[in-house]
Amino acid sequence: MARFPIPYLGLLYLCCWAAMADAKYKDPKLPIGIRIKDLLNHMTLAEKIGQMTQIERKNATVDVMKKFFIGSVLSGGGSTPKTNASAADWINMVNEMQKGSLSTRLGIPMIYGIDAVHGHNNVYKATIFPHNVGLGATRDPDLVKRIGAATALEVRATGIPYAFAPCIAVCRDPRWGRCYESYSEDPMIVQQMTELIPGLQGDIPANSRKGVPYVGGKDKVAACAKHFVGDGGTVNGINENNTVASGHDVYSIHMPAYYNSIIKGVSTVMASYSSLNGVKMHANRAMLTDFLKDTLHFRGFVISDWEGIDRITSPAHANYTYSIEASINAGVDMVMVPYNYPEFLNDLTDLVNKKAIPMSRIDDAVRRILRVKFSMGLFENPLSDHSFADKLGCKEHRELAREAVRKSLVLLKNGKSPNQPLVPLPKKAPKILVAGTHADNLGYQCGGWTIEWQGLSGNNMTDGTTILKAIKATVDPSTNVIFEENPTPDFVKSQGFSYAVVIVGEVPYAETNGDSLNLTIPEPGPTTITNVCGAIKCVVVVVSGRPVVIEPYVQSIDALVVAWLPGSEGQGVADVLFGDYRFTGRLARTWFKSVDQLPMSLGDAHYDPLFPFGFGLETKPNSH
């Protein structure tokens, strides 16, 4: 090895430092294209591959960020700095990791991402908005845009600049465990609800080029349209399964919302676990590169799903080198590893050195990642401050969530005959019964993807108002509200109740755990309906992520309301039940008679629903 005198080495270091200090990529006045090109020219292969790597926060120490040039960190569902972490706890954790990234040779900031899919749902005391299935029933894109803006503020309140939302799946079969993440079975409604993107990111400037990512400032976050493409059309609604579809169906049902998302400047697109006509989406070059990037001119980055590339093989991770090669060459730019990052870094480096993955593909991926980071202003503002901390779960956002609940409720039946409506319910009555497993359970009301990945049961998981609490706050002070979760018929008959509100539904789930071939309401729900509605006048409120089997009970029910998964603000349910506001929601999904009919969507030859797509009775509000 040649020996250099110490002064020479010092001079060499100074020259390098001077070159870096003069680097064009650090100048915010220069066009983004020039900054990207300059930074790419400075980067080693290790630095480029680091940018393509996203790891779970549990691995992300300052040393790891610095040593491996990690480009991105995420929180998986329920992965938090500590139990009941505050906004400050989140900010401090994210900033600590960011300091590791900024201390690298080039100081490229990392981007932290989180699943904020119905509000900032992993975070204690955040506002939990209704899940997408309910928002679709509102038919109100402006409401959804405002929810996006509120969610962005709450995500920024915790120092995070990137949300894995919206899910723009078109769920064609309610047996799918992610159906509540879909706005509708109708692609047109899903297209309208892409207004969440300008809510999260800001409205793109009038002169913006199509497909270029845009994030409009420190109160906005990068969004992610997911899961590309066809995730809602799998056979029998089985999660991560194969979608068998003609080209016409792909482009007219599953693809349209991506056109809108790209026009609105969405920063990232997440590949789906599912396959399309037998080809795994994470390895589908025709869709990810030829169509999404080349035909639609998407200029942001494509991110994998959680261990998504591992699942290219069956069993997962059986041939990881192949999975890396297939996914990167197909067009995946950033890989959600999330744990075993040394293996990913080593294997990808090896594949590039062997020319199995061309350097041009690596440069394209890194260029896209840097474009998003520059467009977000991450280089100028890499560290988060506490200026939005008071927005987490603030009153204004809770009022917005309450409005969303009101507008999402769908009235399916009102009275055993049209001239004897039961709702709006009278606030003043001597004694009323509230029954059912979902009446006083905030966790059930919020569903999956709330505090924990699979959701929780109970009332101490975060802040909010249960439907029981809301009813008690709404009725006349003289009205005696009796809560009995699963009363006997004798109890119901003997107490002299004026009427009953029965609130039952599904227990929380997420992803594959929610796949269901029977779609029945779990016991004691059906028993509670039978016991109560067989004895007195009753309104049944269904809390669920999708249509469920209700046909056997409809005859005995006086009024039937579907509340979907309303989130933390149960007061919105009582607002409409008792007539302070009117019912306006309409089904964005077909309600089947029996599961044997599935899949069944509007326009199918065998369409014979219990309640058709678009159905929803309206009421007039009570006069005050």
XYZ file of C-alpha atoms in Angstrom:
624
model
C 0.000 0.000 0.000
C 1.373 3.433 -0.940
C 2.203 5.692 2.001
C 1.104 9.317 1.898
C 2.685 11.919 4.146
C 0.227 13.207 6.782
C 0.017 16.773 5.368
C -0.952 15.330 1.972
C -3.783 13.283 3.518
C -4.983 16.379 5.347
C -4.988 18.346 2.101
C -6.909 15.532 0.373
C -9.544 15.589 3.174
C -9.828 19.384 2.932
C -10.299 19.192 -0.840
C -13.040 16.552 -0.436
C -14.696 18.598 2.284
C -14.550 21.741 0.137
C -16.064 19.868 -2.804
C -18.898 18.619 -0.567
C -19.462 22.044 0.982
C -19.824 23.429 -2.524
C -22.199 20.617 -3.519
C -25.063 21.801 -5.713
C -27.516 19.355 -4.135
C -27.452 21.395 -0.936
C -28.686 24.538 -2.673
C -32.498 24.856 -2.336
C -32.563 27.571 -5.019
C -31.493 25.137 -7.731
C -34.048 23.046 -9.667
C -34.663 19.608 -8.143
C -33.403 17.850 -11.279
C -29.969 19.490 -10.963
C -29.792 18.683 -7.235
C -30.659 15.016 -7.844
C -28.055 14.675 -10.609
C -25.376 16.305 -8.488
C -26.092 14.142 -5.458
C -26.191 10.925 -7.517
C -22.747 11.805 -8.906
C -21.382 11.987 -5.357
C -22.861 8.654 -4.193
C -21.133 5.310 -3.808
C -22.958 2.022 -4.471
C -23.298 1.439 -0.711
C -24.907 4.855 -0.271
C -27.320 4.201 -3.145
C -28.369 0.791 -1.854
C -28.815 2.258 1.626
C -31.322 4.737 0.173
C -33.347 1.824 -1.236
C -33.667 0.204 2.188
C -36.488 0.728 4.683
C -36.127 -0.850 8.127
C -38.364 -1.198 11.184
C -37.807 1.388 13.940
C -36.756 -1.378 16.390
C -33.516 -1.773 14.354
C -32.911 1.879 13.639
C -30.164 3.055 15.981
C -28.035 6.111 15.205
C -25.127 3.780 14.416
C -27.154 1.639 12.013
C -28.453 4.708 10.165
C -24.911 6.068 9.846
C -23.050 2.869 9.032
C -25.485 1.545 6.394
C -26.762 4.877 4.958
C -30.361 3.686 5.586
C -32.814 5.703 3.469
C -36.030 5.076 5.359
C -37.508 3.822 8.629
C -41.066 2.750 9.416
C -43.320 1.825 12.276
C -45.140 -1.433 11.663
C -48.687 -1.649 13.061
C -48.485 -0.958 16.795
C -44.729 -0.285 16.765
C -44.244 2.751 19.008
C -41.419 4.354 21.039
C -43.212 3.232 24.228
C -46.713 2.472 25.511
C -48.968 5.528 25.322
C -46.114 7.531 23.769
C -46.639 11.300 23.572
C -46.007 13.503 20.531
C -42.700 14.521 22.152
C -41.657 10.850 22.545
C -42.250 10.278 18.831
C -40.453 13.478 17.769
C -37.411 12.670 19.905
C -37.197 9.131 18.509
C -37.494 10.238 14.860
C -34.995 13.084 15.319
C -32.489 10.790 17.002
C -32.517 8.469 13.971
C -32.379 11.454 11.633
C -29.226 12.705 13.366
C -27.599 9.389 12.437
C -28.496 9.955 8.774
C -27.336 13.577 8.811
C -23.955 12.572 10.262
C -23.097 10.514 7.159
C -20.647 11.786 4.549
C -23.403 13.194 2.304
C -25.952 13.933 5.041
C -28.938 12.541 3.104
C -31.956 12.657 5.434
C -33.994 9.515 5.999
C -37.771 9.462 5.510
C -39.919 7.999 8.311
C -43.186 6.305 7.285
C -46.220 5.050 9.206
C -49.647 3.548 8.515
C -51.931 6.513 9.151
C -54.908 4.918 7.413
C -57.851 6.379 9.379
C -56.198 9.234 11.161
C -52.856 8.726 12.922
C -54.128 5.375 14.111
C -50.998 3.950 15.779
C -50.705 6.890 18.139
C -52.215 7.232 21.606
C -54.817 10.025 21.842
C -54.847 10.704 18.074
C -58.182 11.325 16.348
C -59.467 8.072 14.871
C -61.579 8.751 11.771
C -64.042 6.249 10.257
C -62.412 3.572 8.125
C -62.633 4.032 4.351
C -65.672 1.754 3.986
C -67.670 4.350 5.946
C -66.186 7.336 4.123
C -67.288 5.840 0.799
C -70.882 5.953 2.063
C -70.617 9.733 2.578
C -70.124 10.410 -1.171
C -68.241 13.508 0.041
C -64.758 13.980 -1.493
C -64.361 17.385 0.187
C -64.867 15.764 3.608
C -62.218 13.174 2.742
C -59.819 15.931 1.655
C -60.318 17.703 4.995
C -59.672 14.396 6.798
C -56.426 14.105 4.810
C -55.335 17.587 5.915
C -56.188 16.841 9.563
C -54.370 13.497 9.415
C -51.298 15.192 7.918
C -51.203 17.647 10.843
C -51.481 14.843 13.407
C -48.771 12.796 11.667
C -46.516 15.875 11.566
C -47.367 16.461 15.233
C -45.293 13.344 15.968
C -42.402 14.354 13.699
C -43.297 11.962 10.863
C -43.400 13.148 7.213
C -44.779 10.082 5.336
C -48.100 8.189 5.568
C -48.882 4.860 3.886
C -52.312 6.074 2.705
C -54.698 6.067 0.928
C -55.683 2.484 0.194
C -57.428 2.811 -3.166
C -58.349 -0.852 -3.515
C -61.683 -1.583 -5.156
C -63.004 -4.350 -2.897
C -65.156 -6.624 -5.040
C -65.758 -9.291 -2.382
C -66.538 -8.487 1.273
C -64.995 -11.784 2.375
C -61.635 -9.987 1.974
C -60.157 -9.056 5.371
C -59.098 -5.613 4.092
C -62.476 -4.651 2.633
C -62.934 -1.895 5.249
C -59.803 -0.218 3.849
C -61.622 0.173 0.509
C -63.985 3.082 -0.149
C -66.285 1.150 -2.464
C -66.866 -1.688 -4.902
C -67.374 1.080 -7.499
C -64.199 2.457 -9.086
C -65.815 5.888 -9.629
C -66.326 6.417 -5.897
C -62.764 5.274 -5.193
C -61.542 7.774 -7.795
C -63.449 10.598 -6.077
C -61.943 9.666 -2.710
C -58.386 10.125 -3.994
C -59.031 13.675 -2.713
C -57.367 12.319 0.444
C -54.067 12.796 -1.438
C -54.221 16.612 -1.845
C -55.493 16.646 1.744
C -52.348 14.855 2.921
C -49.870 16.451 0.493
C -51.426 19.785 -0.482
C -52.841 20.869 -3.851
C -50.321 20.603 -6.668
C -49.311 23.913 -8.288
C -51.181 24.776 -11.482
C -48.073 24.388 -13.668
C -46.932 21.074 -12.152
C -45.871 18.341 -14.567
C -48.052 15.232 -14.562
C -46.750 12.437 -12.351
C -44.245 14.538 -10.405
C -44.494 14.056 -6.612
C -45.555 17.079 -4.596
C -45.609 17.837 -0.867
C -46.633 21.382 0.019
C -44.791 22.252 3.191
C -44.099 21.322 6.804
C -47.784 20.768 7.658
C -48.162 18.160 4.878
C -46.929 14.581 4.456
C -45.952 12.378 1.530
C -48.818 10.026 0.596
C -48.824 6.467 -0.741
C -51.418 5.039 -3.139
C -51.795 1.331 -2.420
C -51.796 -1.600 -3.180
C -50.866 -1.586 -6.850
C -52.865 -3.183 -8.464
C -55.922 -5.438 -8.144
C -55.631 -6.148 -4.409
C -59.424 -5.907 -3.994
C -60.223 -8.442 -6.695
C -58.616 -11.639 -5.436
C -60.347 -15.004 -5.858
C -62.897 -15.510 -3.038
C -61.593 -12.344 -1.379
C -58.608 -14.232 0.024
C -55.938 -11.747 1.146
C -52.707 -11.704 -0.894
C -54.268 -14.168 -3.340
C -54.473 -14.122 -7.140
C -56.672 -11.644 -9.024
C -57.951 -13.206 -12.223
C -59.043 -10.368 -14.475
C -59.206 -9.456 -18.144
C -57.286 -6.421 -19.324
C -60.594 -4.580 -19.562
C -61.412 -5.317 -15.891
C -57.942 -4.350 -14.679
C -58.020 -0.986 -16.451
C -61.691 -0.154 -15.856
C -62.109 -1.422 -12.255
C -58.780 -1.619 -10.403
C -56.618 0.964 -12.191
C -58.690 4.184 -12.518
C -57.956 5.578 -9.033
C -54.221 5.364 -9.809
C -54.714 7.733 -12.747
C -56.240 10.293 -10.372
C -53.573 9.712 -7.717
C -50.733 10.312 -10.165
C -52.385 13.446 -11.593
C -52.697 14.732 -8.008
C -48.950 14.310 -7.461
C -48.908 11.251 -5.174
C -45.356 10.743 -3.909
C -45.247 6.959 -3.647
C -47.080 3.837 -4.774
C -46.997 0.588 -2.794
C -46.936 -2.738 -4.622
C -49.550 -5.322 -3.645
C -48.848 -8.701 -2.066
C -51.408 -10.150 -4.465
C -50.798 -11.572 -7.924
C -52.401 -10.544 -11.199
C -53.276 -13.488 -13.426
C -50.650 -15.578 -11.663
C -47.821 -13.005 -11.650
C -46.787 -11.631 -8.240
C -47.148 -7.845 -8.336
C -43.797 -7.375 -6.563
C -42.178 -9.081 -9.578
C -44.446 -7.688 -12.300
C -42.296 -5.535 -14.553
C -45.091 -5.059 -17.102
C -47.232 -3.327 -14.480
C -44.663 -1.586 -12.244
C -42.292 -0.294 -14.913
C -43.911 -0.528 -18.339
C -47.327 0.739 -17.240
C -47.013 2.689 -13.977
C -43.696 4.398 -14.708
C -43.443 4.487 -18.492
C -47.091 4.791 -19.600
C -48.525 6.783 -16.670
C -45.310 8.804 -16.181
C -45.245 8.223 -12.418
C -42.092 9.977 -11.180
C -42.261 9.168 -7.452
C -40.986 5.889 -5.992
C -42.494 2.411 -5.781
C -42.244 0.892 -2.312
C -42.698 -2.761 -1.449
C -45.129 -3.933 1.192
C -43.892 -5.390 4.518
C -41.597 -8.328 3.583
C -43.372 -8.101 0.237
C -40.403 -9.198 -1.851
C -39.863 -12.230 0.424
C -43.330 -13.441 -0.593
C -42.480 -13.604 -4.281
C -41.457 -17.181 -3.472
C -43.494 -19.811 -1.690
C -42.619 -20.419 1.070
C -41.634 -16.813 1.741
C -37.902 -16.054 1.812
C -37.113 -19.435 0.214
C -34.790 -17.812 -2.353
C -34.153 -14.265 -1.180
C -31.489 -13.480 -3.780
C -33.975 -14.317 -6.525
C -36.673 -12.232 -4.779
C -34.376 -9.193 -4.663
C -33.372 -9.569 -8.307
C -36.957 -10.095 -9.513
C -38.431 -7.191 -7.524
C -35.763 -4.558 -8.207
C -35.646 -5.408 -11.913
C -39.468 -5.291 -11.999
C -39.403 -1.703 -10.698
C -39.554 -1.755 -6.896
C -37.461 1.234 -5.754
C -37.555 1.027 -1.957
C -37.844 -2.264 -0.065
C -39.673 -2.536 3.243
C -37.225 -5.128 4.529
C -38.041 -4.568 7.579
C -35.757 -6.606 9.928
C -32.882 -8.478 8.295
C -31.358 -5.520 6.467
C -27.706 -6.792 6.383
C -28.852 -9.730 4.249
C -30.745 -7.404 1.888
C -27.833 -4.946 1.587
C -25.278 -7.700 0.973
C -27.387 -9.607 -1.558
C -28.364 -6.493 -3.517
C -24.731 -5.315 -3.613
C -23.701 -8.736 -4.879
C -26.372 -8.724 -7.602
C -25.231 -5.314 -8.852
C -21.577 -6.343 -8.843
C -22.496 -9.439 -10.855
C -24.518 -7.240 -13.238
C -27.711 -9.246 -12.562
C -29.237 -5.867 -11.708
C -27.969 -3.045 -13.940
C -26.541 0.106 -12.372
C -29.056 2.102 -14.423
C -31.879 0.435 -12.452
C -30.229 1.339 -9.131
C -29.768 4.932 -10.293
C -33.417 5.124 -11.396
C -34.596 3.897 -7.973
C -32.370 6.319 -6.060
C -33.278 9.213 -8.366
C -36.960 8.605 -7.561
C -36.356 8.375 -3.811
C -34.294 11.580 -3.834
C -36.940 13.337 -5.931
C -39.522 12.679 -3.206
C -37.116 13.749 -0.441
C -36.240 16.987 -2.240
C -39.892 17.723 -3.090
C -40.805 17.351 0.594
C -38.162 19.830 1.687
C -36.467 17.147 3.800
C -32.996 18.454 2.984
C -33.911 21.924 4.248
C -35.973 20.741 7.242
C -34.746 17.277 8.205
C -35.461 17.614 11.930
C -38.940 17.898 13.407
C -39.973 20.463 15.975
C -42.902 20.566 18.374
C -44.890 23.246 16.525
C -47.764 20.884 15.625
C -47.802 18.835 18.842
C -51.047 20.418 20.026
C -52.827 19.190 16.877
C -52.728 15.551 18.035
C -56.319 14.610 18.883
C -57.348 18.284 18.995
C -60.987 19.341 19.371
C -61.237 20.622 15.797
C -60.169 17.226 14.378
C -62.523 15.344 16.697
C -65.387 17.532 15.451
C -64.383 16.678 11.877
C -64.354 12.962 12.739
C -67.793 13.340 14.332
C -69.066 14.969 11.120
C -67.614 12.052 9.130
C -69.420 9.552 11.374
C -72.747 11.374 10.886
C -72.373 11.397 7.106
C -71.247 7.758 6.882
C -74.221 6.194 8.700
C -76.639 4.372 6.403
C -80.273 3.792 7.397
C -81.410 0.494 5.856
C -84.827 0.126 7.494
C -87.048 2.544 9.384
C -90.201 1.062 10.932
C -92.076 -2.121 10.197
C -94.264 -0.086 7.862
C -93.401 3.152 5.999
C -95.928 5.222 7.962
C -94.520 4.147 11.334
C -90.859 5.247 11.338
C -88.858 4.607 14.512
C -85.968 7.008 13.896
C -85.184 9.691 14.718
C -85.636 8.330 18.235
C -87.328 10.482 20.871
C -84.811 11.888 23.353
C -87.409 12.034 26.089
C -88.636 8.641 27.275
C -89.052 7.248 30.811
C -86.651 4.345 30.309
C -84.639 2.996 27.357
C -82.461 -0.073 26.913
C -79.034 -0.048 25.287
C -77.691 -3.541 24.578
C -74.981 -5.315 22.612
C -71.252 -6.063 22.645
C -70.409 -2.930 20.652
C -72.343 -0.360 22.686
C -69.570 0.439 25.128
C -66.362 -0.726 23.462
C -64.148 1.921 21.862
C -61.754 -0.686 20.466
C -64.565 -2.516 18.659
C -65.829 0.809 17.321
C -62.411 1.675 15.835
C -61.652 -1.758 14.321
C -58.285 -3.023 13.090
C -55.287 -0.747 12.481
C -55.962 1.089 15.742
C -53.172 1.386 18.360
C -52.306 -2.257 17.537
C -52.154 -3.809 14.058
C -55.132 -6.091 14.732
C -57.006 -3.523 16.828
C -58.071 -3.964 20.448
C -61.056 -4.442 22.724
C -61.973 -2.101 25.557
C -62.091 1.568 26.470
C -58.623 2.313 27.846
C -56.615 2.003 24.611
C -57.001 5.629 23.551
C -59.292 8.665 23.925
C -62.765 8.685 22.459
C -66.504 8.430 23.016
C -68.348 5.108 22.935
C -71.829 4.977 21.442
C -73.327 4.246 24.896
C -71.631 7.308 26.345
C -72.888 9.338 23.388
C -76.482 8.144 23.871
C -76.355 9.083 27.559
C -75.058 12.549 26.633
C -77.783 13.059 24.010
C -81.059 11.954 25.632
C -83.106 14.156 27.930
C -81.693 14.312 31.497
C -84.930 12.711 32.731
C -84.522 9.624 30.508
C -83.237 6.566 32.349
C -80.678 4.723 30.161
C -80.151 1.083 31.189
C -77.196 -0.768 29.660
C -77.318 -4.555 29.592
C -74.852 -6.132 27.178
C -76.778 -9.353 26.498
C -80.154 -9.257 28.270
C -82.578 -12.186 28.557
C -86.026 -11.920 26.944
C -87.587 -11.870 30.438
C -85.440 -8.919 31.470
C -86.390 -7.004 28.321
C -90.120 -7.652 28.774
C -90.287 -6.930 32.502
C -88.598 -3.528 32.697
C -91.094 -1.278 30.914
C -88.645 0.047 28.314
C -89.931 2.532 25.719
C -87.567 1.181 23.090
C -84.117 -0.368 22.723
C -80.886 0.399 20.840
C -78.935 -2.787 20.062
C -75.320 -2.278 18.943
C -73.559 -5.403 17.644
C -71.040 -6.301 14.965
C -67.639 -7.692 14.086
C -64.665 -7.825 16.435
C -61.484 -6.059 15.191
C -59.172 -7.654 12.640
C -56.657 -6.671 9.969
C -55.490 -8.225 6.725
C -55.556 -12.048 6.508
C -57.001 -12.410 10.021
C -60.134 -10.719 8.692
C -60.702 -13.079 5.772
C -64.113 -14.684 6.342
C -66.076 -17.157 4.281
C -69.239 -16.896 6.413
C -69.453 -13.139 7.284
C -71.657 -13.781 10.297
C -71.917 -11.476 13.298
C -70.220 -13.350 16.151
C -72.256 -14.429 19.162
C -73.744 -13.103 21.338
C -74.725 -10.510 18.689
C -77.464 -12.519 16.949
C -78.843 -13.705 20.314
C -78.999 -10.119 21.583
C -80.915 -9.048 18.452
C -83.365 -11.939 18.893
C -83.843 -11.433 22.633
C -84.403 -7.676 22.420
C -86.159 -7.196 19.098
C -88.535 -10.075 19.805
C -89.791 -8.240 22.878
C -89.828 -4.454 22.250
C -89.335 -1.825 19.568
C -85.677 -1.803 18.607
C -83.150 -0.104 16.391
C -80.150 -2.284 15.548
C -76.826 -0.542 14.836
C -74.309 -2.734 13.010
C -70.630 -1.918 13.653
C -68.658 -3.741 10.960
C -66.030 -3.365 8.288
C -68.295 -4.672 5.539
C -71.781 -6.043 4.862
C -72.496 -9.049 7.098
C -75.265 -11.655 7.312
C -78.305 -9.726 8.586
C -81.127 -11.102 6.402
C -82.412 -13.646 8.985
C -83.050 -10.852 11.529
C -84.381 -8.015 9.372
C -88.014 -9.023 9.822
C -87.831 -8.727 13.639
C -85.912 -5.423 13.570
C -87.852 -2.136 13.561
C -84.980 0.059 12.344
C -81.584 -0.954 10.976
C -78.525 1.288 10.806
C -75.029 0.438 9.594
C -72.327 2.494 11.322
C -69.339 0.704 9.697
C -66.206 1.272 11.845
C -66.846 4.826 13.050
C -63.629 5.390 15.016
C -63.151 7.399 18.189
C -66.097 9.788 17.892
C -69.180 7.730 18.748
C -71.111 10.929 19.404
C -71.681 11.137 15.642
C -73.881 8.018 15.855
C -76.111 9.496 18.569
C -76.282 12.834 16.696
C -78.154 11.152 13.847
C -80.049 8.446 15.763
C -81.759 11.098 17.877
C -82.400 13.507 15.033
C -79.984 16.397 15.630
C -78.817 15.601 12.079
C -80.445 13.578 9.342
C -79.435 10.269 7.788
C -77.809 10.923 4.399
C -75.341 8.012 3.880
C -75.799 5.623 0.966
C -74.313 2.183 0.484
C -71.041 2.249 -1.439
C -71.140 -1.552 -1.294
C -73.856 -4.047 -2.210
C -75.451 -5.726 0.826
C -75.932 -9.418 0.018
C -78.706 -11.745 1.187
C -76.418 -14.748 1.687
C -72.708 -15.417 1.192
C -73.564 -17.968 -1.521
C -74.187 -14.963 -3.802
C -70.601 -13.681 -3.476
C -68.831 -12.166 -5.242
C -71.670 -9.855 -6.294
C -71.237 -6.263 -7.387
C -73.509 -3.767 -9.125
C -73.889 -4.706 -12.789
C -73.436 -8.462 -12.304
C -75.942 -10.688 -14.121
C -76.919 -12.450 -10.867
C -77.440 -9.181 -8.938
C -80.095 -9.867 -6.288
C -79.114 -7.962 -3.143
C -80.797 -7.522 0.214
C -79.994 -3.801 -0.094
C -78.624 -2.554 -3.442
C -75.589 -0.371 -4.027
C -76.608 3.262 -3.478
C -79.449 2.423 -1.082
C -79.985 4.555 2.014
C -83.116 5.968 3.608
C -83.143 9.629 4.575
C -84.723 11.265 7.594
C -85.593 14.803 8.526
C -83.869 16.239 11.586
C -85.988 16.869 14.676
C -87.117 20.450 14.999
C -85.499 22.072 18.022
